[in-house]
mmCIF file of C-alpha atoms in Angstrom:
data_model
loop_
_atom_site.group_PDB
_atom_site.id
_atom_site.type_symbol
_atom_site.label_atom_id
_atom_site.label_comp_id
_atom_site.label_asym_id
_atom_site.label_seq_id
_atom_site.Cartn_x
_atom_site.Cartn_y
_atom_site.Cartn_z
ATOM 1 C CA UNK Z 108 -46.601 31.363 -4.397
ATOM 2 C CA UNK Z 109 -45.004 33.052 -7.780
ATOM 3 C CA UNK Z 110 -41.722 30.919 -9.479
ATOM 4 C CA UNK Z 111 -39.368 34.322 -7.851
ATOM 5 C CA UNK Z 112 -40.259 33.071 -4.503
ATOM 6 C CA UNK Z 113 -40.070 29.299 -5.178
ATOM 7 C CA UNK Z 114 -36.533 29.618 -7.145
ATOM 8 C CA UNK Z 115 -35.200 31.453 -3.701
ATOM 9 C CA UNK Z 116 -36.455 28.987 -1.716
ATOM 10 C CA UNK Z 117 -34.602 25.962 -3.186
ATOM 11 C CA UNK Z 118 -31.574 27.956 -3.167
ATOM 12 C CA UNK Z 119 -31.865 28.799 0.813
ATOM 13 C CA UNK Z 120 -32.354 25.052 1.104
ATOM 14 C CA UNK Z 121 -29.102 24.263 -1.528
ATOM 15 C CA UNK Z 122 -27.040 26.744 0.340
ATOM 16 C CA UNK Z 123 -28.219 25.487 3.928
ATOM 17 C CA UNK Z 124 -28.290 21.462 3.252
ATOM 18 C CA UNK Z 125 -24.370 21.571 3.366
ATOM 19 C CA UNK Z 126 -24.263 23.394 6.797
ATOM 20 C CA UNK Z 127 -25.822 20.388 7.894
ATOM 21 C CA UNK Z 128 -23.597 17.895 6.345
ATOM 22 C CA UNK Z 129 -20.480 18.987 8.489
ATOM 23 C CA UNK Z 130 -19.165 16.664 10.924
ATOM 24 C CA UNK Z 131 -19.595 17.523 14.336
ATOM 25 C CA UNK Z 132 -16.969 17.493 16.797
ATOM 26 C CA UNK Z 133 -17.227 14.136 18.805
ATOM 27 C CA UNK Z 134 -16.272 13.637 22.401
ATOM 28 C CA UNK Z 135 -12.383 12.655 22.648
ATOM 29 C CA UNK Z 136 -12.076 8.948 23.547
ATOM 30 C CA UNK Z 137 -9.825 7.271 25.880
ATOM 31 C CA UNK Z 138 -6.831 5.902 24.096
ATOM 32 C CA UNK Z 139 -5.760 2.534 25.919
ATOM 33 C CA UNK Z 140 -2.173 1.824 26.673
ATOM 34 C CA UNK Z 141 -0.528 -1.321 24.992
ATOM 35 C CA UNK Z 142 1.508 -3.365 27.394
ATOM 36 C CA UNK Z 143 5.119 -3.884 26.599
ATOM 37 C CA UNK Z 144 5.292 -7.350 27.158
ATOM 38 C CA UNK Z 145 2.480 -7.914 24.264
ATOM 39 C CA UNK Z 146 5.541 -8.061 21.316
ATOM 40 C CA UNK Z 147 7.204 -10.529 20.763
ATOM 41 C CA UNK Z 148 10.625 -10.457 22.393
ATOM 42 C CA UNK Z 149 12.133 -12.518 19.364
ATOM 43 C CA UNK Z 150 11.340 -10.739 16.662
ATOM 44 C CA UNK Z 151 13.894 -8.594 15.208
ATOM 45 C CA UNK Z 152 12.720 -5.251 15.019
ATOM 46 C CA UNK Z 153 12.087 -3.325 11.311
ATOM 47 C CA UNK Z 154 14.993 -1.754 9.866
ATOM 48 C CA UNK Z 155 15.560 -0.032 6.368
ATOM 49 C CA UNK Z 156 18.890 0.105 4.697
ATOM 50 C CA UNK Z 157 17.828 2.462 1.710
ATOM 51 C CA UNK Z 158 15.622 4.663 1.655
ATOM 52 C CA UNK Z 159 12.835 4.249 -1.633
ATOM 53 C CA UNK Z 160 12.357 6.909 -3.668
ATOM 54 C CA UNK Z 161 9.217 7.522 -5.757
ATOM 55 C CA UNK Z 162 9.227 9.388 -9.079
ATOM 56 C CA UNK Z 163 6.057 8.669 -10.398
ATOM 57 C CA UNK Z 164 4.523 11.773 -10.563
ATOM 58 C CA UNK Z 165 7.903 13.383 -12.046
ATOM 59 C CA UNK Z 166 9.278 14.447 -8.946
ATOM 60 C CA UNK Z 167 11.387 12.461 -6.032
ATOM 61 C CA UNK Z 168 9.711 11.632 -2.715
ATOM 62 C CA UNK Z 169 9.834 9.145 0.249
ATOM 63 C CA UNK Z 170 7.843 5.935 -0.223
ATOM 64 C CA UNK Z 171 6.113 6.674 2.899
ATOM 65 C CA UNK Z 172 4.927 10.332 1.814
ATOM 66 C CA UNK Z 173 3.440 8.504 -1.674
ATOM 67 C CA UNK Z 174 -0.571 8.561 -1.578
ATOM 68 C CA UNK Z 175 -0.864 4.776 -3.222
ATOM 69 C CA UNK Z 176 -0.427 1.522 -1.992
ATOM 70 C CA UNK Z 177 3.145 0.248 -2.960
ATOM 71 C CA UNK Z 178 4.765 -3.086 -1.678
ATOM 72 C CA UNK Z 179 8.854 -2.906 -1.529
ATOM 73 C CA UNK Z 180 11.023 -5.748 -0.323
ATOM 74 C CA UNK Z 181 14.249 -6.737 -0.056
ATOM 75 C CA UNK Z 182 16.879 -9.245 -1.390
ATOM 76 C CA UNK Z 183 17.013 -11.280 2.041
ATOM 77 C CA UNK Z 184 13.138 -11.433 2.220
ATOM 78 C CA UNK Z 185 13.331 -12.783 -1.302
ATOM 79 C CA UNK Z 186 16.053 -15.012 -0.833
ATOM 80 C CA UNK Z 187 14.196 -16.489 2.251
ATOM 81 C CA UNK Z 188 10.884 -16.790 0.964
ATOM 82 C CA UNK Z 189 12.865 -18.376 -2.192
ATOM 83 C CA UNK Z 190 11.312 -16.267 -4.920
ATOM 84 C CA UNK Z 191 12.919 -17.118 -8.255
ATOM 85 C CA UNK Z 192 10.268 -15.447 -10.506
ATOM 86 C CA UNK Z 193 6.750 -13.684 -10.784
ATOM 87 C CA UNK Z 194 4.801 -16.767 -9.653
ATOM 88 C CA UNK Z 195 6.527 -17.030 -6.194
ATOM 89 C CA UNK Z 196 6.422 -13.444 -5.723
ATOM 90 C CA UNK Z 197 2.654 -13.401 -5.476
ATOM 91 C CA UNK Z 198 3.327 -15.561 -2.340
ATOM 92 C CA UNK Z 199 5.509 -12.629 -0.788
ATOM 93 C CA UNK Z 200 3.400 -9.667 -1.487
ATOM 94 C CA UNK Z 201 0.186 -9.382 0.483
ATOM 95 C CA UNK Z 202 -2.904 -9.520 -2.211
ATOM 96 C CA UNK Z 203 -0.985 -9.972 -4.985
ATOM 97 C CA UNK Z 204 -1.993 -13.235 -6.999
ATOM 98 C CA UNK Z 205 0.143 -13.836 -10.579
ATOM 99 C CA UNK Z 206 -1.627 -15.628 -13.198
ATOM 100 C CA UNK Z 207 0.662 -17.698 -16.514
ATOM 101 C CA UNK Z 208 -0.702 -17.724 -19.377
ATOM 102 C CA UNK Z 209 1.798 -19.455 -22.086
ATOM 103 C CA UNK Z 210 4.582 -17.058 -22.021
ATOM 104 C CA UNK Z 211 2.659 -14.010 -20.745
ATOM 105 C CA UNK Z 212 2.187 -12.824 -16.765
ATOM 106 C CA UNK Z 213 -0.385 -11.422 -15.751
ATOM 107 C CA UNK Z 214 -0.506 -9.733 -12.137
ATOM 108 C CA UNK Z 215 -3.793 -9.032 -9.944
ATOM 109 C CA UNK Z 216 -3.132 -6.888 -6.776
ATOM 110 C CA UNK Z 217 -6.561 -7.277 -4.673
ATOM 111 C CA UNK Z 218 -8.484 -8.257 -7.510
ATOM 112 C CA UNK Z 219 -7.826 -5.343 -9.686
ATOM 113 C CA UNK Z 220 -5.734 -6.263 -12.824
ATOM 114 C CA UNK Z 221 -6.918 -6.812 -16.846
ATOM 115 C CA UNK Z 222 -7.965 -9.829 -18.083
ATOM 116 C CA UNK Z 223 -7.523 -9.498 -21.376
ATOM 117 C CA UNK Z 224 -3.775 -8.638 -21.618
ATOM 118 C CA UNK Z 225 -3.249 -10.748 -24.476
ATOM 119 C CA UNK Z 226 -0.037 -9.608 -26.483
ATOM 120 C CA UNK Z 227 3.214 -7.870 -26.539
ATOM 121 C CA UNK Z 228 1.946 -4.246 -26.443
ATOM 122 C CA UNK Z 229 -1.010 -4.286 -24.455
ATOM 123 C CA UNK Z 230 -1.356 -2.266 -21.436
ATOM 124 C CA UNK Z 231 -2.116 -3.595 -18.044
ATOM 125 C CA UNK Z 232 -3.565 -2.259 -14.598
ATOM 126 C CA UNK Z 233 -0.588 -3.650 -12.555
ATOM 127 C CA UNK Z 234 2.579 -3.015 -13.187
ATOM 128 C CA UNK Z 235 6.023 -4.807 -11.665
ATOM 129 C CA UNK Z 236 9.182 -3.307 -11.615
ATOM 130 C CA UNK Z 237 12.735 -4.720 -11.091
ATOM 131 C CA UNK Z 238 15.617 -2.544 -10.568
ATOM 132 C CA UNK Z 239 13.402 0.007 -11.844
ATOM 133 C CA UNK Z 240 13.056 -1.652 -14.890
#
């Protein structure tokens, strides 16, 4: 075979492979209804007193529309959990661990953190903001 024919066949294969990788339509699954009695009747319904606005992308967005994991807690929950500092905050926020190295605090969320944050001015992968600061 000539080089042109081989290149042409390769081009056809390269263009045809993505079509084979398209998702296949699945038959609709039947959803089961959740019984109303399964929830704890004593548990208070979740309430939100204030809307949390995130401006990380230089535009304001509601917390539910932001495509990253953010944990926001209320003052009431912090008081109930007796959070007095960052060390106790690690017990309230799921997946968070706060280590203390002398005067420096090193937060880690779901295993993501910076191991070499030793001095002032060093950047970290995890940020903690208290009252917008």
